[in-house]
Structure formats: structure tokens, C-alpha cells
XYZ file of C-alpha atoms in Angstrom:
761
model
C 72.582 -26.270 -9.514
C 69.723 -27.538 -7.429
C 66.283 -26.708 -8.384
C 63.896 -24.797 -6.017
C 61.273 -26.997 -4.377
C 58.527 -26.958 -1.607
C 59.128 -28.551 1.771
C 56.444 -30.478 3.798
C 55.833 -27.417 5.535
C 55.103 -25.231 2.668
C 58.216 -23.311 2.748
C 60.291 -23.086 -0.579
C 63.745 -24.376 -0.698
C 66.127 -26.259 -2.650
C 65.642 -29.726 -3.875
C 62.759 -30.004 -2.027
C 64.556 -30.534 1.238
C 66.064 -27.565 3.081
C 64.236 -24.311 3.835
C 65.594 -20.930 2.727
C 68.636 -20.337 5.012
C 68.427 -16.914 7.115
C 71.162 -14.576 6.667
C 73.923 -14.905 9.035
C 76.150 -12.242 10.228
C 79.840 -12.463 9.245
C 81.695 -14.931 11.346
C 79.106 -17.183 12.066
C 75.184 -17.840 13.039
C 73.053 -15.768 14.977
C 73.752 -16.497 18.749
C 70.982 -18.139 20.591
C 70.690 -15.152 23.133
C 69.493 -12.862 20.512
C 66.303 -14.499 20.555
C 65.427 -13.225 23.869
C 65.196 -9.655 22.758
C 62.387 -10.307 20.297
C 59.718 -11.757 22.845
C 60.748 -8.880 24.925
C 60.265 -6.331 22.292
C 57.073 -7.886 21.121
C 55.726 -7.768 24.898
C 56.678 -3.963 24.777
C 54.615 -3.565 21.718
C 51.498 -5.523 23.290
C 51.542 -3.450 26.169
C 52.052 -0.141 24.207
C 49.085 -1.302 21.991
C 47.039 -1.732 25.210
C 47.778 1.383 26.645
C 46.894 3.291 23.285
C 43.559 1.321 22.550
C 40.020 2.690 22.560
C 39.007 4.552 25.409
C 42.559 5.344 26.581
C 43.393 8.559 25.131
C 40.896 10.998 27.107
C 43.030 10.760 30.381
C 45.856 11.750 28.985
C 44.506 14.977 27.018
C 44.329 17.179 30.461
C 48.209 16.193 31.002
C 49.115 17.419 27.794
C 46.806 20.313 28.265
C 48.427 21.172 31.621
C 51.868 20.405 30.244
C 51.034 23.331 27.564
C 49.948 25.655 30.382
C 53.327 24.630 32.284
C 55.314 25.896 29.140
C 53.520 28.988 29.247
C 54.589 29.682 32.686
C 58.006 28.859 32.103
C 58.391 31.401 29.173
C 60.936 34.054 29.475
C 58.429 36.896 28.218
C 54.700 37.076 27.392
C 53.873 35.157 24.331
C 51.952 36.842 21.383
C 48.082 35.917 21.788
C 47.399 35.917 17.979
C 50.429 33.267 17.510
C 49.427 30.895 20.193
C 45.913 30.759 19.094
C 46.648 30.475 15.395
C 48.925 27.113 16.306
C 46.485 25.893 18.692
C 43.470 26.085 16.189
C 45.686 24.944 13.431
C 46.697 21.711 15.330
C 43.274 21.308 16.215
C 41.797 21.164 12.927
C 44.800 18.675 12.061
C 43.888 16.525 14.738
C 40.152 16.355 13.290
C 41.353 15.726 9.692
C 43.854 12.794 10.714
C 41.131 11.019 13.244
C 41.410 7.931 11.374
C 45.026 7.779 10.778
C 47.513 5.933 13.110
C 48.957 9.354 14.084
C 45.681 10.831 15.541
C 47.086 10.116 19.199
C 50.240 11.971 18.603
C 48.601 14.918 16.876
C 45.601 15.093 19.600
C 48.441 15.422 22.337
C 50.219 18.216 20.422
C 47.003 20.166 19.889
C 46.370 19.837 23.696
C 49.755 20.885 24.568
C 49.033 24.174 22.101
C 45.407 24.723 23.302
C 46.884 24.773 27.117
C 49.547 27.440 26.241
C 47.092 29.578 24.118
C 44.316 29.146 27.057
C 46.995 30.520 29.687
C 48.042 33.263 27.493
C 44.371 34.602 26.705
C 43.723 34.541 30.468
C 46.544 36.477 31.195
C 45.679 38.927 28.348
C 41.963 39.264 29.421
C 42.638 40.108 33.142
C 45.773 42.487 32.197
C 45.973 45.078 35.006
C 48.508 47.669 36.624
C 51.120 46.195 38.976
C 52.861 48.690 41.321
C 56.611 48.652 41.084
C 57.872 50.560 43.820
C 56.602 51.282 47.416
C 54.080 54.490 47.922
C 54.300 55.647 51.436
C 51.067 57.619 51.233
C 48.125 57.529 48.885
C 44.386 58.479 48.887
C 42.143 55.680 47.678
C 38.525 55.461 47.375
C 36.813 52.254 46.296
C 34.271 49.312 46.957
C 35.137 46.701 49.374
C 34.912 43.623 47.538
C 36.433 40.887 49.971
C 37.153 40.868 53.851
C 39.157 38.197 55.703
C 38.773 38.169 59.724
C 42.397 36.960 60.932
C 44.002 36.048 64.180
C 45.784 39.535 64.719
C 44.703 41.596 61.694
C 41.762 41.751 59.405
C 42.215 42.326 55.573
C 40.111 43.339 52.492
C 40.275 43.835 48.907
C 39.398 47.365 47.602
C 38.202 47.907 44.168
C 39.805 51.153 43.284
C 37.735 54.178 42.157
C 40.250 56.925 42.347
C 43.740 57.355 43.716
C 45.790 60.238 44.674
C 49.489 60.374 45.378
C 52.234 62.845 45.107
C 54.250 60.756 42.437
C 53.060 59.184 39.271
C 51.781 55.629 39.761
C 50.198 53.103 37.504
C 46.654 52.768 37.776
C 45.653 49.937 39.981
C 42.235 47.910 39.796
C 42.617 46.278 43.082
C 44.527 46.688 46.191
C 44.681 44.323 49.464
C 44.966 46.086 52.589
C 45.432 45.102 56.291
C 43.541 46.898 58.905
C 43.316 46.830 62.822
C 41.370 43.886 63.952
C 37.825 44.469 64.127
C 38.049 47.544 61.733
C 37.764 45.891 58.187
C 34.791 47.638 56.366
C 31.734 45.763 55.423
C 31.582 44.150 51.843
C 29.856 46.191 49.221
C 30.520 49.433 51.089
C 32.103 52.430 49.486
C 35.040 53.651 51.644
C 37.497 56.710 51.610
C 41.135 55.906 53.296
C 45.031 56.736 53.320
C 47.348 53.797 52.812
C 50.814 52.846 52.497
C 51.275 50.692 49.379
C 53.926 47.895 48.346
C 54.398 45.622 45.203
C 52.852 42.309 45.482
C 55.523 40.035 47.664
C 57.796 38.070 45.159
C 59.550 34.666 45.856
C 61.681 35.222 49.091
C 64.431 32.877 47.200
C 64.927 31.227 43.736
C 62.282 28.481 43.238
C 59.911 29.628 45.929
C 56.366 30.382 45.647
C 55.497 33.487 43.724
C 52.775 35.289 45.633
C 52.994 38.237 43.216
C 51.759 35.913 40.592
C 48.850 34.552 42.573
C 47.675 38.247 43.537
C 48.146 39.039 39.847
C 45.561 36.682 38.781
C 43.314 37.539 41.413
C 43.176 41.117 39.626
C 45.346 42.705 42.787
C 48.386 45.256 41.918
C 49.704 46.164 45.197
C 49.201 45.265 49.022
C 49.532 47.327 52.061
C 47.988 48.631 55.108
C 45.450 51.445 55.830
C 47.058 54.531 57.567
C 44.214 56.229 59.784
C 40.416 55.766 59.711
C 38.287 54.093 57.157
C 35.505 56.354 56.188
C 32.248 54.943 54.585
C 30.866 57.289 51.871
C 27.931 57.487 49.580
C 28.985 55.893 46.521
C 29.048 57.777 43.313
C 27.692 54.989 41.183
C 26.222 51.333 41.922
C 28.961 48.689 42.330
C 27.329 46.243 40.165
C 25.800 42.734 40.376
C 28.683 41.026 41.215
C 29.308 43.326 44.238
C 25.863 42.715 45.377
C 26.245 38.918 44.974
C 29.898 39.370 47.222
C 27.988 41.409 49.632
C 25.004 38.855 49.984
C 27.542 35.849 50.310
C 29.566 37.614 52.992
C 26.472 38.423 55.035
C 25.446 35.184 54.730
C 28.819 33.660 55.862
C 29.041 36.446 58.743
C 25.417 35.182 59.832
C 26.519 31.644 60.077
C 29.577 32.708 62.097
C 27.452 34.793 64.247
C 25.257 31.623 65.066
C 28.356 29.555 65.516
C 29.630 31.882 67.832
C 26.936 31.514 70.453
C 27.766 28.069 71.121
C 31.407 27.793 70.234
C 34.619 30.085 70.832
C 38.149 29.894 70.071
C 39.556 27.176 67.809
C 36.180 25.338 67.838
C 34.514 28.130 66.210
C 37.412 28.948 63.885
C 37.616 25.331 62.563
C 33.659 24.813 62.291
C 33.388 28.301 60.373
C 36.567 27.070 58.125
C 34.614 23.716 57.503
C 31.610 25.435 56.336
C 32.448 29.040 54.760
C 36.133 28.390 53.920
C 37.231 31.295 56.425
C 40.173 29.703 58.016
C 42.438 32.641 58.983
C 41.125 32.635 62.443
C 42.592 29.432 63.615
C 45.516 30.174 66.160
C 48.970 29.449 65.169
C 49.782 26.578 67.326
C 46.714 24.576 66.292
C 47.198 25.421 62.781
C 50.765 24.269 62.805
C 49.832 20.949 64.532
C 47.282 20.218 61.833
C 49.716 20.487 59.174
C 52.532 18.708 61.091
C 50.311 15.745 61.843
C 48.921 15.566 58.088
C 45.534 16.772 58.910
C 45.892 20.256 57.374
C 43.640 19.163 54.327
C 40.580 19.310 56.380
C 40.961 22.967 56.835
C 40.902 23.692 53.268
C 37.609 22.814 51.494
C 38.325 20.203 48.939
C 37.168 17.081 47.501
C 36.699 15.318 51.093
C 34.414 18.049 52.287
C 32.493 18.182 48.883
C 32.115 14.336 48.648
C 30.613 14.491 52.252
C 28.178 17.185 51.405
C 27.113 15.637 48.247
C 27.168 12.051 49.960
C 25.107 12.947 53.058
C 22.404 14.748 51.001
C 22.509 11.859 48.355
C 21.854 9.014 50.679
C 19.336 11.051 53.080
C 17.248 12.304 50.321
C 17.380 8.576 48.530
C 16.474 7.011 51.983
C 13.533 9.475 52.683
C 12.086 8.704 49.180
C 12.865 5.047 49.619
C 10.057 4.812 52.330
C 7.322 5.510 49.974
C 6.869 2.099 47.910
C 5.079 4.072 44.986
C 7.924 6.396 44.272
C 10.462 3.404 44.602
C 8.640 1.134 42.201
C 7.884 3.903 39.514
C 10.191 6.660 39.739
C 14.054 7.141 39.391
C 14.554 8.132 43.005
C 18.455 7.389 42.531
C 18.338 10.240 39.883
C 16.574 12.593 41.766
C 18.697 12.236 45.151
C 21.745 12.893 42.711
C 20.133 15.779 41.308
C 19.536 17.309 45.044
C 23.122 16.464 46.066
C 24.328 18.390 43.065
C 22.305 21.519 44.078
C 23.623 21.055 47.672
C 27.194 20.875 46.429
C 26.601 24.121 44.032
C 25.758 25.951 47.185
C 28.405 24.722 49.279
C 30.812 26.153 46.568
C 29.258 29.476 46.507
C 29.112 29.659 50.457
C 33.084 28.402 50.856
C 34.207 31.252 48.734
C 34.695 29.041 45.114
C 38.488 28.899 45.639
C 40.471 26.824 43.293
C 40.695 23.380 45.325
C 36.714 23.865 46.029
C 36.108 24.569 42.160
C 38.182 21.307 41.286
C 36.067 19.361 44.308
C 32.797 20.802 43.132
C 33.448 19.911 39.075
C 34.627 16.219 40.045
C 31.598 15.941 42.258
C 29.283 17.269 39.682
C 30.540 14.723 37.106
C 30.223 12.026 39.388
C 26.378 13.026 39.860
C 25.456 13.799 36.473
C 26.905 10.526 35.492
C 24.665 8.924 38.083
C 21.817 10.819 36.410
C 22.432 9.703 32.928
C 23.229 6.111 34.076
C 27.116 5.943 33.471
C 30.056 4.725 35.721
C 30.651 7.506 38.261
C 34.283 7.183 39.332
C 36.528 6.750 36.526
C 39.700 8.222 35.115
C 37.321 9.847 32.527
C 35.773 11.723 35.324
C 38.903 13.018 36.537
C 40.109 14.124 33.179
C 36.772 16.051 32.393
C 36.874 17.855 36.112
C 40.802 18.508 35.350
C 39.978 20.013 31.861
C 37.253 22.209 33.344
C 39.296 23.636 35.864
C 42.388 24.200 33.945
C 40.166 25.939 31.139
C 38.123 28.307 33.620
C 41.679 28.965 35.624
C 44.827 27.775 34.093
C 47.181 29.780 36.645
C 45.569 26.825 39.132
C 48.119 24.370 37.532
C 50.929 25.991 39.682
C 49.018 26.419 42.589
C 49.634 23.716 45.674
C 45.944 23.055 46.304
C 45.593 22.041 42.440
C 48.560 19.710 42.496
C 47.928 18.037 45.704
C 44.074 17.948 45.147
C 44.575 16.193 41.810
C 47.244 14.098 42.869
C 45.120 12.417 45.630
C 42.460 12.150 43.670
C 44.381 10.392 41.101
C 45.657 7.773 43.680
C 42.339 7.374 45.114
C 40.741 6.682 41.557
C 43.190 4.256 40.816
C 42.600 2.636 44.293
C 38.928 2.295 43.473
C 39.668 1.064 39.914
C 42.345 -1.581 41.001
C 42.067 -2.175 44.906
C 38.187 -1.976 45.325
C 37.088 -4.707 43.421
C 39.501 -7.113 45.143
C 38.539 -5.896 48.565
C 34.895 -6.123 47.669
C 35.129 -9.707 46.385
C 33.002 -12.459 48.330
C 35.308 -13.911 51.120
C 36.284 -17.549 50.342
C 36.429 -18.926 53.979
C 35.038 -18.336 57.102
C 37.833 -16.356 58.796
C 37.683 -13.886 56.043
C 33.892 -13.574 56.282
C 33.932 -12.892 60.028
C 36.402 -10.171 59.493
C 34.559 -8.712 56.667
C 31.630 -8.872 58.812
C 33.095 -6.838 61.535
C 34.232 -3.930 59.234
C 37.519 -5.283 58.039
C 37.175 -4.367 54.744
C 36.189 -0.933 55.291
C 39.008 -0.390 57.787
C 41.427 -1.703 55.164
C 40.098 0.375 52.464
C 40.237 3.475 54.828
C 43.821 2.677 55.931
C 44.762 2.378 51.881
C 42.904 5.659 50.892
C 44.697 7.593 53.806
C 48.105 5.932 52.417
C 47.625 6.509 49.153
C 46.403 9.995 49.258
C 49.200 10.929 51.639
C 51.919 9.253 49.507
C 50.580 11.017 46.557
C 50.693 14.311 47.929
C 54.177 14.216 49.585
C 56.295 15.442 46.447
C 54.128 18.667 46.308
C 54.019 18.775 50.352
C 57.986 18.498 50.360
C 58.310 21.129 47.326
C 55.933 24.059 48.686
C 56.091 23.657 52.386
C 59.325 21.594 53.022
C 57.913 19.061 55.159
C 56.619 15.343 55.131
C 54.133 13.986 57.450
C 55.556 10.740 58.848
C 52.693 9.964 61.285
C 49.806 11.412 58.452
C 48.235 7.996 58.034
C 47.761 7.473 62.163
C 46.251 10.938 62.467
C 43.800 10.175 59.541
C 42.805 7.007 60.804
C 42.141 8.463 64.328
C 40.217 11.850 63.224
C 38.810 11.326 59.911
C 36.077 8.871 60.866
C 34.806 11.316 63.425
C 34.996 14.177 61.160
C 33.231 12.255 58.671
C 30.487 10.801 60.755
C 30.222 13.793 63.299
C 31.504 16.948 62.500
C 30.387 17.390 58.865
C 26.993 16.141 59.115
C 26.288 17.847 62.400
C 27.450 21.040 60.668
C 25.136 20.419 57.415
C 22.283 19.790 60.062
C 23.098 23.072 61.553
C 22.964 24.946 58.606
C 19.365 23.282 57.668
C 17.967 24.261 61.242
C 19.353 27.773 61.171
C 16.221 29.277 59.779
C 14.215 27.539 62.343
C 16.233 28.230 65.418
C 17.357 24.824 66.463
C 20.788 24.961 65.188
C 22.739 25.425 68.822
C 22.554 21.597 69.242
C 24.210 20.773 66.165
C 26.831 23.458 66.726
C 27.333 21.800 69.859
C 27.713 18.149 68.390
C 30.089 19.695 65.823
C 32.302 21.232 68.679
C 32.738 17.720 70.444
C 33.893 16.258 67.034
C 36.405 19.252 66.555
C 37.859 18.739 70.079
C 38.619 15.143 69.439
C 40.273 16.342 66.257
C 42.433 18.827 67.827
C 43.032 16.412 70.424
C 44.423 13.919 67.822
C 46.383 16.574 65.847
C 48.137 17.748 68.847
C 49.120 14.511 70.105
C 50.423 13.125 66.795
C 52.309 16.652 66.315
C 53.958 15.895 69.682
C 55.037 12.203 68.790
C 59.068 12.086 68.391
C 60.208 12.679 64.644
C 56.714 14.097 63.975
C 58.167 17.222 62.386
C 59.368 15.761 58.870
C 61.358 18.636 57.356
C 62.661 18.706 53.600
C 65.272 21.022 52.219
C 64.404 22.716 48.999
C 65.414 20.781 46.048
C 63.945 22.915 43.156
C 61.547 22.302 40.427
C 63.342 19.545 38.512
C 62.730 16.872 40.985
C 58.994 17.848 41.260
C 58.378 17.287 37.559
C 60.138 13.930 37.715
C 58.133 12.975 40.516
C 54.951 14.154 38.763
C 55.410 12.187 35.690
C 56.136 9.231 37.756
C 52.785 9.612 39.816
C 50.755 9.977 36.428
C 52.650 7.104 34.799
C 51.813 5.149 37.728
C 47.969 6.157 38.045
C 47.074 6.219 34.283
C 48.986 3.081 32.962
C 47.223 -0.151 33.326
C 49.991 -2.691 31.911
C 53.077 -3.387 33.954
C 54.364 -0.267 32.055
C 53.007 1.613 34.840
C 56.212 0.417 37.252
C 58.234 2.867 35.198
C 56.577 5.553 36.933
C 57.670 4.069 40.167
C 61.503 3.948 38.786
C 60.885 8.183 37.984
C 59.710 8.323 41.629
C 62.834 6.628 42.799
C 65.073 8.811 40.781
C 63.229 12.029 41.719
C 63.541 11.237 45.518
C 67.489 10.459 44.943
C 67.528 13.789 42.926
C 65.843 15.885 45.681
C 68.070 14.632 48.373
C 71.254 15.348 46.400
C 70.496 19.074 45.476
C 73.147 21.005 47.276
C 72.242 23.705 49.839
C 73.199 27.275 49.369
C 76.069 28.955 50.798
C 74.502 32.540 50.912
C 71.246 33.964 50.749
C 70.380 37.563 49.735
C 66.970 39.235 50.286
C 65.557 41.508 47.356
C 66.227 44.606 49.303
C 69.743 43.630 50.525
C 68.759 44.051 54.130
C 68.792 40.431 55.188
C 71.974 37.980 54.128
C 72.052 34.443 55.507
C 75.463 32.555 55.307
C 76.201 28.980 56.027
C 78.813 28.652 58.879
C 81.291 25.810 59.566
C 78.598 24.391 61.731
C 76.561 23.839 58.385
C 73.680 26.043 59.771
C 72.830 29.530 58.327
C 73.769 32.697 60.331
C 71.955 35.706 59.609
C 72.941 39.235 58.998
C 70.129 42.066 58.976
C 69.969 45.650 58.935
C 65.958 45.193 58.831
C 63.845 42.562 60.489
C 61.720 40.423 58.171
C 60.305 37.560 60.333
C 58.281 35.876 57.225
C 61.535 35.928 55.124
C 63.664 34.427 57.850
C 60.884 31.676 58.432
C 61.177 30.956 54.704
C 64.591 30.719 54.589
C 64.739 28.411 57.582
C 61.938 26.152 56.164
C 63.828 25.868 52.823
C 67.087 24.957 54.873
C 64.815 22.074 56.595
C 65.979 24.032 59.792
C 64.008 23.587 63.138
C 64.817 26.985 64.515
C 62.500 30.024 64.616
C 62.972 33.418 63.501
C 63.681 34.612 66.816
C 66.295 32.054 67.912
C 69.474 33.734 69.105
C 71.861 31.024 67.613
C 71.102 32.599 64.357
C 73.520 35.515 65.344
C 76.203 33.481 66.579
C 79.468 34.121 64.806
C 77.988 37.432 63.334
C 79.850 40.725 64.329
C 77.829 43.880 63.848
C 78.109 47.592 64.584
C 75.949 50.634 63.150
C 77.731 50.388 59.950
C 77.158 46.700 59.129
C 77.734 43.185 59.821
C 80.476 40.401 59.222
C 80.699 36.906 59.528
C 83.021 33.722 58.364
C 81.283 32.321 55.228
C 82.052 29.031 53.482
C 85.864 28.159 52.861
C 86.471 30.336 55.882
C 86.144 33.639 53.626
C 84.171 36.488 55.344
C 80.990 37.892 53.663
C 80.095 41.631 54.788
C 76.524 43.231 54.805
C 77.428 47.113 54.550
C 74.823 49.637 55.600
C 76.874 52.596 55.351
C 79.227 53.968 52.644
C 82.132 54.491 55.186
C 82.224 50.592 56.068
C 82.880 49.745 52.424
C 86.483 50.628 52.322
C 87.363 48.408 55.301
C 85.158 45.663 53.691
C 86.733 45.700 50.339
C 90.091 45.054 52.072
C 88.982 42.189 54.208
C 85.798 40.460 52.895
C 85.471 38.016 50.095
C 81.721 39.077 49.330
C 79.863 42.006 50.244
C 76.154 42.978 49.846
C 75.176 46.372 50.250
C 71.972 48.313 49.130
C 74.064 51.224 48.110
C 75.901 51.350 44.565
C 79.104 49.560 44.501
C 82.524 51.242 45.038
C 84.894 51.061 42.240
C 88.163 48.880 42.738
C 87.093 46.903 45.155
C 88.876 43.813 45.560
C 86.000 41.555 46.981
C 82.837 40.463 44.900
C 80.131 43.010 45.560
C 76.090 42.369 45.126
C 75.068 46.099 45.286
C 71.923 47.958 44.834
C 71.716 47.962 41.269
C 72.154 43.911 40.997
C 69.466 43.531 43.475
C 66.912 45.717 41.812
C 67.357 43.962 38.542
C 67.375 40.501 39.665
C 65.799 40.425 43.130
C 66.495 37.695 45.834
C 69.685 35.606 45.225
C 71.033 32.443 46.025
C 74.689 31.543 45.971
C 76.719 28.559 45.980
C 80.566 28.739 46.806
C 82.457 27.612 43.730
C 86.512 27.626 43.178
C 86.761 31.154 41.988
C 84.027 32.749 43.265
C 80.153 32.077 43.759
C 77.504 30.370 41.290
C 74.400 32.926 41.230
C 70.661 31.762 41.158
C 68.326 34.482 40.728
C 64.564 34.985 41.399
C 64.557 37.217 38.147
C 67.388 36.040 35.780
C 68.024 38.435 32.909
C 65.647 38.664 30.418
C 62.827 37.698 32.222
C 59.721 39.956 31.671
C 56.072 38.610 32.750
C 53.134 40.755 33.640
C 53.192 39.815 37.200
C 56.850 40.414 37.363
C 58.004 43.012 34.789
C 61.552 43.796 33.894
C 63.307 46.498 35.070
C 64.324 49.192 32.574
C 68.088 48.503 31.430
C 67.891 44.795 32.640
C 70.176 42.784 30.552
C 71.464 39.139 30.564
C 72.411 38.136 34.334
C 75.622 36.731 35.407
C 75.337 32.920 36.443
C 78.752 33.475 38.331
C 80.218 35.898 40.568
C 84.025 35.774 40.320
C 86.508 37.320 42.923
C 88.341 40.201 41.007
C 91.710 38.479 40.766
C 94.124 41.736 40.332
C 91.812 44.647 41.470
C 93.942 47.560 42.785
C 93.409 47.976 46.488
C 93.301 51.632 48.155
C 96.766 52.861 49.145
C 96.933 52.743 52.815
C 98.861 55.389 54.756
C 101.749 53.746 56.449
C 102.559 56.755 58.860
C 101.960 55.609 62.549
C 100.240 57.689 64.926
C 102.564 59.789 67.357
C 100.939 58.317 70.230
C 101.798 54.805 69.018
C 105.333 55.629 68.683
C 107.646 53.607 71.374
C 110.873 54.646 72.514
C 112.994 52.453 70.557
C 111.375 54.001 67.339
């Protein structure tokens, strides 16, 4: 037997000649191609180590925190606050104890998820209030006016309820939102007495659409409606409090600014100028408002990161330039930090003036973190800055996560920060030859950067615009390139100068300059909106593709190694999934008075016993249908009489909307599906959606299957949330509606009428 020795390379072998033989699989040696996987796996490990290295964890914390909030809103019933808080605290303590272990990143992410879940649960518990479940046709209310909106056709205000009287028992409501005739809304801070008709907050118009009731719940509003009769101002029984006095002061300031703008501008000029400075954008006419969103300039109307950056930037550079005129200050004092502090004060004032909406809060926090970084000598625009701003917003208002403005704002900001971190260094590099230098001298780099910024922001917000508004903007880049330089260089600076000049009475000239810039913006947006194919419509595709697209954007934005391209793969998957989602065959409103049926031409046809233009507009938008709610083609193929309507649905079967009891007998004989707001008849041979089902589950979407219909409900069985409480007696909802196979049909009298008898009979 050979003795073990040492090879020249230092490895031990046998007889000092051969190295130890590697174990080979049965039947032969390892194929040479197996070695391909080892470098690949090692490369993946290196990329993963780079992504989890020092300083790479913080940007993922708000992602995990937001995931916990998303889990909260996906829950079927309200979580137990004590349990959620205990789990979150325990995981945070565990992460603290394991901070020097290799499992620390995973534990931190779990702790952040639990913290987000607990924060959302705590916020809902803290603001808990009553929500109206059924309409009240007459109720006497007294209370303080907290906010007021001036709109195109009607005005609207929020009333903090002090007392309410009704003929039937209703839950105590803290706030209600009421519409009034234009020009009759009471002043903010006043104590009023009125009569109103109240309705429950508007829920989703179809499964998967935006929940307006949830939005109102987190605003503390438990019902909406309209005033009946006059609004009488009374002496308040008690003081309204500091918050009400602040709201009245800010509303008075906004009204004063609007009044000063009104002396120079009118129409959409005035409305857009007021929107840019105070956040009140309801007075913009519908054609201009639609054109703004079709062209991709709708983001200008909502005060967000762009506006806050312009305000802070103008103040920062102006103050710094003025201070730089004095050499003594430049040499011995940190004028850059002073300018950043002044810009921070200006941004805070702009936040308060504009009403501090969610998008504006996010923008302010982002801007504040950047300016504070300048003050403390840190890098300003980084993913850490974005992460800190996101955490602040989500802690203060966790409900912002499901709001379109938050999603679109952070998606755009994520793309822009990535552009600054990756693309800006290359664009600002010194030109290496004369042709490039000449292009750079004439603004080529700035133009390229503007184009890239518009393109990146537009692409990043596309999934959310398609999901919430069912539209994309094919010419958004063109509109932004044509309009945004004027808005940045003329409109916003003129507006700021107008605000500064107001106390001195020299503001008129600045409003006029602002009006010229707004005219150019309106001209651009109407031109772009009129281009062929400018209206990019997208049918509803559900939350699944949007979640996948969000994950893709996050991976593409936050990862630094080639692993980031996995995000591009997810975006492709989300796009394919979105366009392949089947569209519904039947839509039923929550009150059972409106039914849309997909006909043989592939379009929706409407049966209704009560017109609801907003509902029909939402249905058509979700179907990528260009028709309006008043289009006569919606009624094609629909036969109606005072008892109801009938139309031919998918597969040639008939769908009936029964308004009167006497119509049900005939409908049960001939229709495959009946929708009625009345109790379902017994022994009906058709599938029936009756009042009880609609009361428990709200609006429905049906898709034709072999032996009936697949059902998707706004409120599936078991769902019970504070903004959408379960109906008593609610159980598990049916996911399918099957056609009765052997339902006994009513006996029909076969005796012919005497007048119908013929001679041969």
C-alpha cells in the first residue's frame, strides 16, 4: 500500500506524486460544464454581499415599514392593537440585541414590517369615529366650519358637528362634508345651523377601485351630503379651539391671495395661479383640467416635490446671491447655511399655506432633509434622504401609502434620485473633445438632463397612473419639455415675488407675468392633448400587477449591482400580466340600480333605473372606453319599460334589471341573470342578484363561466373594517353564481284567450 506524501504544490497525496482524488459521481467524472455554475454562484454571492454592505440597509427600512402598512390594509378585520404593538416592540428589541450578528439585516426588516403594521393599527384606533351606514333624508346640524372648497359648480365645506337631530337613531358623527350652492359656503371658523341630507361615504364603485370612504375616514369625516335650505350663522356656545382659529387664519390668507390674484387674472388663469400658490385647484374648468392630465402636466396642479423644490431653490439661491455681494460675510460666515435655513422657513410657510396635503407633506419633509443636510455639511440628494422622508410621512400618516399622490410622488422621486446618483456624474463630466464642449456650452447637458428627468419621472409613475386613473401619457415627455421650463423660470418665481410684494401693493405686475406663463402652459397642454393618440387608456388590471410593478421599480432604483435588472424583469412581468387580465362581463352598482353588460360588440351596454354619471364614468374609464356617460350608444341593444330593462349578455344569454315585482315572473322565465333591488323570488330559474346580496357585499363584478358567473365583490364575506363595517348577518360570500339546474318553473295557464281562437279551432 502506498504511503501518503506531499506534492510539490504542498498538497498531500499518495507516494508524494498524485494529489487527493476528488469524489466523482457514479458512472464517471464531473462533466466540465458543471464548473460554469461555480463562478456564476460566486458572482451572485459577491453581488449580494455588495448589496448588504455597510450603508445599504437604511433605504430598505421604509420599504419594509410600508409593507407592514400594506398588510394592515389587506387585513379582513381590525387587528388587536395590543398584540400588534407587543410583536413590534419585541422584534425591535430582538434586532437591538442581534445588531452584531449576521442575521441582523433580516431581523431589522421583520421589525420594520411589524412596526409599520402596528403604526397603522394605532393610527386607526386613535382617530376612531362613527360612520353613517344608511342615508338620512333630513337631519338638523349645528357645528363649526373647519374647511371650505370653492369649486366650479358647487362649493363644499367640512362641518365639525356639535349637535344633530334626526327622526331616527343615527351614530354620533364628528365631521360631515356638505355641498352647497356656489357662493353660499360659510366662512371657516363660523358656527352654523342647517338642515341636510346625509349619505354614507362613497365606497368603491367596483371591486379594486379607489375607496373614497377609507380616505374620508382618515380625515375624520363620517358622512357626506348636501344642505337643504339656508345656512344660518349663530353665536357659538363655546370657543372652537386653537386649531380652528389657525384654520380660519390660513383660510383668510388664502382668500386674500385669491382676491389679489382675481384683480389681475380671471378664468383658468386665476384658478391655476391660485392652485399653484394655495393648493385650491377645484375651480379649474373641466376641459382644461382634463387636458392637463391627458398631456401629462396634471402633476403641476398638485403641490408636490417640484413646487417645493422650486420655492426652496429660488429662496436659497436668491439669499445666497444677495449675501455674496458682501465680501465680509462671504469670507467669515457660512452664508450657504444661512441660505438653506431661509429656504427651510420658506418651504414650511408654503406647506402651511397650501393646506399640507399628503403630497405636500412628503415634499416638505424631503426638502427639509435636503436643506438640513446642507446645514450640517452632509450630502443632500441621496437614497438615505429619500428613506428618511418616506419614514417620516408613513409614521405621521400611514394611510398615505394607499393614496395615489404618495405612490406617484415617491416613485418619481426614487427615479430622479437614481438619475442623480448614476446619470448626473456622467453628464457633468468634463467634455473630452471640442464638439462635445460646444454642445455642453450651449446647454446640451442641461437639456439632456431635463429630458432624462421628465422621461424617468414619467415612466416611474406610469404603473400608478394606469392603476388609479386608467390612463397613460404617450406625449408626457413632449408636454413637460415644452411647458416646465416656463413654469420653473417664469410662473413659480413670479408667484413667489407676487406673495412678497402683496403687503406693499406692488403685486399686480407679478400676477400678470404669472398669467403669461400660465397661458403658455394651457396652450401647450391643449395642443398636446389634441394630438392623435394623446389619450392613452388602460383597462383596470387589479392590484396584483401593480404590486409586482412596485417591487420592480424598488429593485431597479435601490440595487446598485447588476441584480437591479431583476427589477426590469418584474416590470415586464407586470406589464404582460396587466394586459392579459380578463375584463368583466357584468357590472352591478351597490344599490342595484345600474347594470352594465358586455354585448356582442365587446363594449358595455347600460341598464339603469337611476342615472349616476360619476359611476358610469368610472366604469367606462376602467374599461378603457372613450365614451362619455351621456353617449347614446350606451343604450344600444337595451330594451326598457317601466318595469325594468333587458339586454343580451355574454354567450347570448339575457340579463334583466327588474324594477317592479311584476317583472320578476317573466324575467325568471327568460333571463339567465336577474338584478333587482327587491327580495329574490322563490323558485326562479335564473341566477338572481337581489337586495340582500347587494346590501352585504356592495358593488359586484361578474365574469361568465361555463355554468354561471364568477363573482368579485367590493366587500367579500368576513370583511369588517372601521371605514367599511360589516353588515349584520354577513357570512362568507359566494365566489360563483351558478344557474339553477332544475329549479321548478311556475306553471303557465295554457288556455288561449277567447279572442285568439280561429275558425279551424
